[in-house]
Coordinates of C-alpha atoms and ligand atoms in Angstrom, one line a residue:
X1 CA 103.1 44.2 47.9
X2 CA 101.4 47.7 48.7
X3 CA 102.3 50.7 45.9
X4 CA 104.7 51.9 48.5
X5 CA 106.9 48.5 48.7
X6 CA 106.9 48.7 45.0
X7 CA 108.3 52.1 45.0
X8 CA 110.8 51.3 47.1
X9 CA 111.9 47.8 45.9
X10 CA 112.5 49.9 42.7
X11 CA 114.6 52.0 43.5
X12 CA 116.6 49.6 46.0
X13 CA 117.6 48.4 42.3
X14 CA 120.0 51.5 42.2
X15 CA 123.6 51.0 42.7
X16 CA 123.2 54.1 44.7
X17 CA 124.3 53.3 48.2
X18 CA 126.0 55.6 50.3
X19 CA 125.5 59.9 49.1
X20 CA 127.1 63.0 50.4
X21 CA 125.6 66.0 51.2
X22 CA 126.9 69.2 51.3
X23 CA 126.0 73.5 51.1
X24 CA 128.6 75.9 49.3
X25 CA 128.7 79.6 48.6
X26 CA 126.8 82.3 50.7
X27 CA 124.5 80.9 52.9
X28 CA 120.8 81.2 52.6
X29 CA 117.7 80.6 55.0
X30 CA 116.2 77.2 54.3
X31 CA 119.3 75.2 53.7
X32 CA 119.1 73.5 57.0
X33 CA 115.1 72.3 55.7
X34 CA 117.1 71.2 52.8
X35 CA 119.7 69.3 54.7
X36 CA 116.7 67.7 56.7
X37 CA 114.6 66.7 53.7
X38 CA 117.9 65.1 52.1
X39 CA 118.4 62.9 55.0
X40 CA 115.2 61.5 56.0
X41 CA 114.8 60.9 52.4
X42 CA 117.9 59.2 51.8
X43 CA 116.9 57.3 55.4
X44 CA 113.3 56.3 53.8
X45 CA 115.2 54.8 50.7
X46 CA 117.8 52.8 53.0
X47 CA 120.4 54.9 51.8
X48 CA 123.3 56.1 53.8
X49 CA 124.2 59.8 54.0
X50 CA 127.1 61.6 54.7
X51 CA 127.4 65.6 55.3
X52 CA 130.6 67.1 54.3
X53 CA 131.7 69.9 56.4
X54 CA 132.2 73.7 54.9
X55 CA 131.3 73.3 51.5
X56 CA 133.8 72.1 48.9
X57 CA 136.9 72.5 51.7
X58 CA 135.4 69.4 53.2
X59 CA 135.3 66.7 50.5
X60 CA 139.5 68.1 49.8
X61 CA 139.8 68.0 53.4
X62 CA 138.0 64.6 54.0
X63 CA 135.7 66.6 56.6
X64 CA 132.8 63.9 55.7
X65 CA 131.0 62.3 58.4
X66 CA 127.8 60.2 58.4
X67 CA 124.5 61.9 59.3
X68 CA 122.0 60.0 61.3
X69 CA 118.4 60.7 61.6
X70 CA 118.6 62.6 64.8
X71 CA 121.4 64.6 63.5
X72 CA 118.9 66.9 61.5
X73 CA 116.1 66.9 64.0
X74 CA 115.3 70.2 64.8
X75 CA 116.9 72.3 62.3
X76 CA 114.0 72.9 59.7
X77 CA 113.4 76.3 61.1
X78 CA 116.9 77.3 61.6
X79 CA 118.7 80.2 59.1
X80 CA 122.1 79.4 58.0
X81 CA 123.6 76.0 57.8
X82 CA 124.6 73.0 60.1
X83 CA 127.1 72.2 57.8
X84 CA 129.2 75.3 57.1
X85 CA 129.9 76.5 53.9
X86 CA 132.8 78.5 51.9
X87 CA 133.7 79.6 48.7
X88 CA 136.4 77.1 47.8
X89 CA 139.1 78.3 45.2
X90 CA 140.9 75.0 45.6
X91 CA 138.0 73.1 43.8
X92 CA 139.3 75.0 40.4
X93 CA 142.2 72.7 40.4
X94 CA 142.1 69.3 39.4
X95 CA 144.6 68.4 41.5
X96 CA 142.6 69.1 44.6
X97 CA 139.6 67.5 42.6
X98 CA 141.2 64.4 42.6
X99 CA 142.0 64.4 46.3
X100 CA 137.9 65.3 47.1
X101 CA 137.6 62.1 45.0
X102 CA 139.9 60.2 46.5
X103 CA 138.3 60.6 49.9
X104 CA 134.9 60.2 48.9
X105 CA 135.5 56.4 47.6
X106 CA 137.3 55.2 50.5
X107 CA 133.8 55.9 52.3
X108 CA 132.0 54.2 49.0
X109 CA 130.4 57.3 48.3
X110 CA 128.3 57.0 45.0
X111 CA 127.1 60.4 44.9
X112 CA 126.7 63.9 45.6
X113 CA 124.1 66.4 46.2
X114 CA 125.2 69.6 46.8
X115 CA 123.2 73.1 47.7
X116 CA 124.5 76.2 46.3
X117 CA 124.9 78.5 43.4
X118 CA 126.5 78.5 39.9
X119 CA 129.5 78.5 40.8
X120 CA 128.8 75.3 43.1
X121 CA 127.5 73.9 40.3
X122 CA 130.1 74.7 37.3
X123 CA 132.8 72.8 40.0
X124 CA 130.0 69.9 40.4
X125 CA 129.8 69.3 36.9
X126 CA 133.3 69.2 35.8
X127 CA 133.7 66.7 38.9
X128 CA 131.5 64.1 37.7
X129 CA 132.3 64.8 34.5
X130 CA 135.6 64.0 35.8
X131 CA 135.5 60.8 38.2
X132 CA 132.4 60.1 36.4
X133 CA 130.3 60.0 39.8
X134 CA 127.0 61.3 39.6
X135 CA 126.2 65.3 41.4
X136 CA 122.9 66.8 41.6
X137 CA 122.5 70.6 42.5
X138 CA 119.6 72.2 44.6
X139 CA 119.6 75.9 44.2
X140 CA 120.3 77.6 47.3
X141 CA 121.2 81.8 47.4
X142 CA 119.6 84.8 48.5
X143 CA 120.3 86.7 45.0
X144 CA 117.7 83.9 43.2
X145 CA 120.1 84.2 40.2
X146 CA 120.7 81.2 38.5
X147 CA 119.1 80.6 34.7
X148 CA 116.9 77.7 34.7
X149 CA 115.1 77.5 38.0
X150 CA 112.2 80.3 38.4
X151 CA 113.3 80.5 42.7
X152 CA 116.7 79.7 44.7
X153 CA 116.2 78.7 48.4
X154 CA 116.3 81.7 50.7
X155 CA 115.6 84.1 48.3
X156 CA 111.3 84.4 50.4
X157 CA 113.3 85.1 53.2
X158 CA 116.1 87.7 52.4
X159 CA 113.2 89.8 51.0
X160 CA 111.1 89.8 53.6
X161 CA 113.8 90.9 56.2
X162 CA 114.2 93.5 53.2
X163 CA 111.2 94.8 53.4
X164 CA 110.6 94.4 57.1
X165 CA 113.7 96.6 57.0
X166 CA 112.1 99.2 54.9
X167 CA 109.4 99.3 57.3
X168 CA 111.3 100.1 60.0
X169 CA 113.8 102.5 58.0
X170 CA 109.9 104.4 56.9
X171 CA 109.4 105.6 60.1
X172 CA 112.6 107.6 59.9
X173 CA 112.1 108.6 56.5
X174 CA 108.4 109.5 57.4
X175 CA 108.9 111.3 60.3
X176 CA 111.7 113.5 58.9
X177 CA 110.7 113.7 55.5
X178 CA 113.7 111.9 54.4
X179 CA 114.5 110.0 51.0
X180 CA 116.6 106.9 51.7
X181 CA 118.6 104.9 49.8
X182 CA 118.7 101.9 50.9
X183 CA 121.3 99.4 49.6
X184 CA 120.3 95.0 49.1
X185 CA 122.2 92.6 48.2
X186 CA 122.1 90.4 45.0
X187 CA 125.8 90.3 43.7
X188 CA 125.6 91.2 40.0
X189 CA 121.9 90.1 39.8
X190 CA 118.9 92.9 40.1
X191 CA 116.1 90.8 41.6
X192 CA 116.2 90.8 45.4
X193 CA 116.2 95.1 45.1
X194 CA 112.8 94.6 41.9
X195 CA 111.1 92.4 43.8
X196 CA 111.7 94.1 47.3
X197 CA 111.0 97.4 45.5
X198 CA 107.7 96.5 43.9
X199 CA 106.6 94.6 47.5
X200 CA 107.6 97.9 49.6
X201 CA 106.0 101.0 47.9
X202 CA 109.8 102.3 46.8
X203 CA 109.8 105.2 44.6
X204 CA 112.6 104.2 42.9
X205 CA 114.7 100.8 41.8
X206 CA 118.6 101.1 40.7
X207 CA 119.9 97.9 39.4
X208 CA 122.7 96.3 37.3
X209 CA 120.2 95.1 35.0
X210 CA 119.1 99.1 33.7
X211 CA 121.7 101.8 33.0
X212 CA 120.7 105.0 34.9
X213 CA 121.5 108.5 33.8
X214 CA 122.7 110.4 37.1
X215 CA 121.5 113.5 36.0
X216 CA 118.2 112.5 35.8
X217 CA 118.7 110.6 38.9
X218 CA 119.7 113.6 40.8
X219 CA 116.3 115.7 39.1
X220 CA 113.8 112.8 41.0
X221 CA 115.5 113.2 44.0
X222 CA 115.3 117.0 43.5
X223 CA 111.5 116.8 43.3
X224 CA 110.8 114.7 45.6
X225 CA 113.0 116.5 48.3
X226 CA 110.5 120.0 47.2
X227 CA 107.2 117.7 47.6
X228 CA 108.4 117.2 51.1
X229 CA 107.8 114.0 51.2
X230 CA 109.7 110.9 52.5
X231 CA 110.8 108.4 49.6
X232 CA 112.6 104.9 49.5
X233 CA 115.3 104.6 46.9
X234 CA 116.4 100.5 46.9
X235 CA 120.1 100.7 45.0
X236 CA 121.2 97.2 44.6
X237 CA 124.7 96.6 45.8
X238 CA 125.9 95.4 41.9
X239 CA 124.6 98.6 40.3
X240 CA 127.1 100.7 38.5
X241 CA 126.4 103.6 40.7
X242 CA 128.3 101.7 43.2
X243 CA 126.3 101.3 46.4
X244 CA 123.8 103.5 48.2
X245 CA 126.9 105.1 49.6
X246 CA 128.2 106.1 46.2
X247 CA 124.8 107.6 45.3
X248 CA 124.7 109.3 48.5
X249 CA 128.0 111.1 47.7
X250 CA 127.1 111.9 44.7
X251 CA 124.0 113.7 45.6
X252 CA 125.8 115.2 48.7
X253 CA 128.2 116.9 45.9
X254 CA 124.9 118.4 44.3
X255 CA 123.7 119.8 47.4
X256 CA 121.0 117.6 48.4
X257 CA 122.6 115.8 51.7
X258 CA 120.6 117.5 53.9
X259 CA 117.2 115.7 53.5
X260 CA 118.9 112.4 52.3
X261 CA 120.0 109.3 54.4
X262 CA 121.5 106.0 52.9
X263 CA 121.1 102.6 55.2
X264 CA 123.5 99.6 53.8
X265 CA 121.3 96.0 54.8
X266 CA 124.3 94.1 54.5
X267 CA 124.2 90.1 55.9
X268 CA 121.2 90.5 58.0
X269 CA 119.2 89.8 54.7
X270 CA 121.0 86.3 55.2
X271 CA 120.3 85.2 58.2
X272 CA 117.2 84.4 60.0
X273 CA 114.3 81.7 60.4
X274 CA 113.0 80.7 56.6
X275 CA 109.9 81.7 55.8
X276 CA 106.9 78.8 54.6
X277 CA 108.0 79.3 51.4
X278 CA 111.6 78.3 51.6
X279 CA 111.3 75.7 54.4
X280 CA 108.7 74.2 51.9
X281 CA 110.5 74.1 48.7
X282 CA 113.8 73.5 50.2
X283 CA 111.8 70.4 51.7
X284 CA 110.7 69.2 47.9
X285 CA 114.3 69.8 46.4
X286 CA 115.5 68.2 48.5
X287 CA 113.4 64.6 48.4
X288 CA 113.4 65.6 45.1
X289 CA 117.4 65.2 44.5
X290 CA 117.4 62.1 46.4
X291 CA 114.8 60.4 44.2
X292 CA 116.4 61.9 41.1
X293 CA 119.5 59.8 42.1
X294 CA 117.9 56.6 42.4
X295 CA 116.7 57.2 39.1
X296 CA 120.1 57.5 37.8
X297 CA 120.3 61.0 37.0
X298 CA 122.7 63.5 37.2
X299 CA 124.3 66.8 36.2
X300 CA 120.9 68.6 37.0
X301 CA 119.6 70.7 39.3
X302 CA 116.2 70.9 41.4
X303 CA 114.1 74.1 40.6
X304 CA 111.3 75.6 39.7
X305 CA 109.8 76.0 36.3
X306 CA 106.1 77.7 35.5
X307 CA 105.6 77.5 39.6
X308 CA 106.3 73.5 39.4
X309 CA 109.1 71.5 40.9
X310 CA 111.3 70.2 38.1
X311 CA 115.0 69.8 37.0
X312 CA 117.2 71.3 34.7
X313 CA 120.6 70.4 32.9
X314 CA 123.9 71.8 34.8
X315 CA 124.5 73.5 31.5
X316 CA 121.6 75.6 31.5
X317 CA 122.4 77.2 35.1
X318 CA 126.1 78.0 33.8
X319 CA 123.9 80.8 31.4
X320 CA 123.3 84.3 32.6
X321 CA 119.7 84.7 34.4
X322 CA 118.0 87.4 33.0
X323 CA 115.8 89.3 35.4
X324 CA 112.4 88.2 36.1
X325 CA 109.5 90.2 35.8
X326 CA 111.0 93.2 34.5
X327 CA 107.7 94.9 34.2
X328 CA 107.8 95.3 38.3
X329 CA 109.8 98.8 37.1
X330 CA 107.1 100.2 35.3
X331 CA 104.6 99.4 37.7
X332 CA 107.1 100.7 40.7
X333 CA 107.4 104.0 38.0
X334 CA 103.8 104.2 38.0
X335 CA 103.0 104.0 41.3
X336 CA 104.9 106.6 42.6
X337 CA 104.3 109.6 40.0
X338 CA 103.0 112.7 41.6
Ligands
LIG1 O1 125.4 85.4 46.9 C1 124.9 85.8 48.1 C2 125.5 87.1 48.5 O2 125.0 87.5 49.8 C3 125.5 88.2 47.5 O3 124.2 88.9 47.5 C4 126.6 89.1 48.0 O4 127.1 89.9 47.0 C5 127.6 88.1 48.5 O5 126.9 86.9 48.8 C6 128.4 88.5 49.7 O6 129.3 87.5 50.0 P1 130.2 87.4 51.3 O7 129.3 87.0 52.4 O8 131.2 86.3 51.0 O9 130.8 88.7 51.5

């Protein structure tokens, strides 16, 4: 038997027959590589999978239908997801927990892999906690803010239509001598505006993560207005400022509208074609998640640890992320002294 046959006549020792699939939460650019990888790996390991439609609304609402190979061809370098997705409410109640249950085992459905955030996950673990059925989690948001795993999926791509964005939004600011603020996403997490700061030459970085005193706020935009020169400001949208609108007012009231702009990004950072980077770890999360299954594991989710692909306890993603590479603020700081 070739090392291949032995691989596989292992794990056909699973009692794993039959997994559902699904995507929850915001949506996020590399899902669908994600759905694809799940499967044509489940496919390789004669399993049978199942996609349930719109996130956790489709296991209550028995919206669960097999997915064939053909069914994902093509869809690698699409953004969104062929599946839907929502942010159920309904999952909080066991009630409507035991009716997702219910419809998963009259389709013998032995487990679950599901793509989305920590929220996703908090319902996934009290569910097969619950019915005792085994869940495995595969990171996938733009904001790249859940403990335990060093990436989420879409993350690469939300901050390059970021700073594509700022590109674009530079030849305003250049041209006019403008400062802009310019408002990203990330919900209560810091990273997409850091990261998209550091990689787009902004002067300037407000995020939840670092209290900001206004006054001194409204003194850097004072002296970069009298350099005459044309600044990015990236405010993420959780800061306590409130939004690039907020700070706009603000400095409006001080007298400083003239030479100021804010620009919101809003959902186009979550849209769009993946990048290589997520189409290629979505693609090892999820074989990665299929094979954890056969191996009988559960309550863990797919990441990535010290640039590796590895797993990590449910438990561990419930914690608060703290931001990475904090340094990026000093060097953003540093970079744009004058
Ligand atoms: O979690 C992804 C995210 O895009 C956040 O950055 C943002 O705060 C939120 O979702 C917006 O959610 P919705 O699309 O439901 O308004």
């Amino acid at each position: 038997m070739s090392k291949t046959n032995i691989i596989k006549a292992f794990f056909m020792s699973s009692k794993i027959r039959n997994i559902a699939l699904l995507t929850s939460g915001g949506d996020s650019p590399g899902m669908n590589a994600c759905i694809r990888a799940v499967v044509r790996a489940a496919l390789y390991h004669d399993l049978v999978p199942y996609g349930v439609y719109d996130g956790l609304n489709g296991l209550i609402k028995n919206e669960i239908k097999e997915l064939k190979y053909k069914d994902v061809s093509n869809i690698l370098q699409m953004g969104g997801t062929i599946l839907g997705t929502a942010r159920c409410k309904e999952f909080h109640e066991k009630e409507f927990r035991a009716k997702a249950y219910e419809n998963l085992a009259a389709k013998n459905i032995d487990a679950l892999i599901a793509i989305g955030g920590d929220g996703t996950f908090m319902g996934m673990s009290i569910f097969s906690n619950e019915f005792d059925i085994p869940v495995i989690g595969i990171p996938g948001t733009i904001d790249n803010d859940i403990n335990g795993t060093e990436y989420t999926i879409g993350f690469d791509t939300a901050l390059n239509t970021i700073i594509n964005s700022i590109d674009n939004i530079r030849d305003t600011a250049a041209s006019h001598h403008r400062i802009f603020l310019v408002e990203v996403m990330g919900n209560n997490s810091g990273t997409l505006a850091l990261y998209a700061a550091a990689a787009s030459g902004a002067r300037e970085v407000f995020m939840p993560e670092k209290k900001e005193d206004l006054i001194e706020i409204k003194e850097k935009v004072k002296k970069a207005i009298a350099a005459n020169r044309s600044s990015i400001i990236i405010v993420s949208e959780g800061d306590e400022i409130g939004g690039a609108q907020q700070l706009y007012d603000y400095l409006a009231e001080q007298h400083l509208a003239d030479k100021i702009r804010f620009s919101v990004l809003g959902h186009i950072q979550r849209g769009g074609r993946p990048t290589f980077i997520d189409r290629l770890n979505a693609t090892l999360f999820g074989e990665k998640a299929v094979v954890s299954l056969l191996q009988g594991r559960s309550n863990i989710m797919i990441g990535i640890k010290e640039g590796k692909v590895a797993t990590e306890d449910f438990l561990l993603s419930q914690e608060k992320k703290s931001i990475q590479n904090m340094e990026y603020l000093k060097l953003i700081r540093k970079l744009s002294v004058y």
